[in-house]
Amino acid sequence: MLYELHEMQRAFMRPLVAFSDAGSQLFSSPFSPLAYTPLSRQLAASCELMHRLGKEYRKPEWGLGTTTVDGQAVKVLESVVMDRPFCRLVHFKRDQRRTKGRKDPRVLLVAPLSGHHATLLRETVRALLPAHDVYVTDWVDARMVPLSAGPFHLNDYVRYVQDFIRHLGADDDVHVISVCQPTVPVLAAISLMAEAGEPVQPRSMVMMGGPIDPRESPTQVNNLATTKPYSWFESQLIHAVPLNYPGAGRKVYPGFLQHAGFMAMNPDRHLKSHYDFYLHLLRGDDSDAAAHRRFYDEYNAVLDMPAEFYLDTIRSVFQEFRLPEGTWEVDGQRVRPQAIRKTALLTVEGELDDISGQGQTRAAIRLCSGIPAARKSHYTVQGAGHYGIFSGRRWRELVCPKIAEFIRSA
């Protein structure tokens, strides 16, 4: 019922959203006489702020049509190389005429399935593209997946990652980078492949800001999972997709509830950001206003998560700590990170990460005891929060070069 009420509210809001958008244009366009009336800036700013607070945010485009290789502009073609019901494997293929003779490492970038779209890693991909052949897991909004596709559990996530690695690593030259939530299923996937002695195993894996062992430096996110019983998450956060979507009837953790949770973590920061945006519009600070739009166009675009996957993650990762405890089984197979021997490991954490606290990701080094010490390393990014380790200046200038060097030495 809550999902239906949300859809009804959106339907009622659409006329107001459209009206405020039109008002913003009328009071700001140089071709409109109303833009030259008293208080036009205040009215235009108010209308745009109202429009952005009420509008629906759709999945953003990747917008990575070009990159720079050896100082030359190179076209990039986005193509889907594997298409599964819940995920598409996207290849950012650089123009081979401009990259002929280069043998750059093949990278599988595993994006989180934790509310935001994979495009949240746009800056991650942008920085990797000049020197890497990049593939990204582009997770599908669960409300768009018909019930006939079946459920999607945490174990299915692990199997998806394994299939992607097998597809890309036939020549034993694939490197896996996982950001935040997928560090856990990625480590499980590679552990199981190593245990089985599969011929295709990644040459290296980079774990960034993820809850390998959430008992280390628990954050507000970790505390929520441990202070509420499993039944609370199941009864309060899981809802059925309404009839107006292809996935009608599917049980999901709705994106709008996730977004409310994101905002509730730092309400003062978001309130100040929107007020500053209003002031930027009044003063005509176009670059600052554009930066606000870019950030919230991405931040406010959320997807529904399959209920099975979300609840499995709550129980296995955040409540029972099955990975660090050594009790996790995937389809009857025990996950043993100590079985990994061929794959080099780099863990990356942000000093100020308030989502995955310090030590949570580094725990992978302890768990992967079969990897020689010389092939394991850790990097703490000073002054970086959660998002700072994969986007922004510190990512471009500090983290990405570190990862590139690690991959090439693996």
Coordinates of C-alpha atoms in Angstrom, one line a residue, residues 3 20 53 94 100 119 141 148 173 184 187 192 195 201 207 216 228 236 238 281 291 317 340 345 351 379:
Y3 CA 4.2 2.1 -2.8
S20 CA 7.3 25.3 -11.5
L53 CA 12.5 19.1 -5.0
R94 CA 37.7 2.8 -27.0
K100 CA 46.2 0.1 -31.7
T119 CA 26.3 5.7 -13.2
D141 CA 15.9 -1.4 -11.5
S148 CA 8.7 -14.3 -14.6
D173 CA 44.1 -11.1 -17.8
V184 CA 31.5 -8.9 -0.1
L187 CA 35.3 -11.8 -2.5
L192 CA 34.7 -20.1 -4.7
E195 CA 38.4 -23.3 -4.1
Q201 CA 40.8 -16.4 -11.9
M207 CA 38.3 -3.8 -2.7
E216 CA 35.3 -3.1 12.7
K228 CA 16.7 -3.8 14.5
Q236 CA 8.7 -2.3 7.3
I238 CA 9.7 -4.5 1.7
L281 CA 20.7 31.2 -8.6
A291 CA 27.6 21.6 -9.9
V317 CA 26.6 -9.4 6.0
I340 CA 42.7 -17.6 -3.0
L345 CA 44.8 -8.0 -3.4
E351 CA 40.0 8.0 6.5
Y379 CA 45.9 2.1 1.2

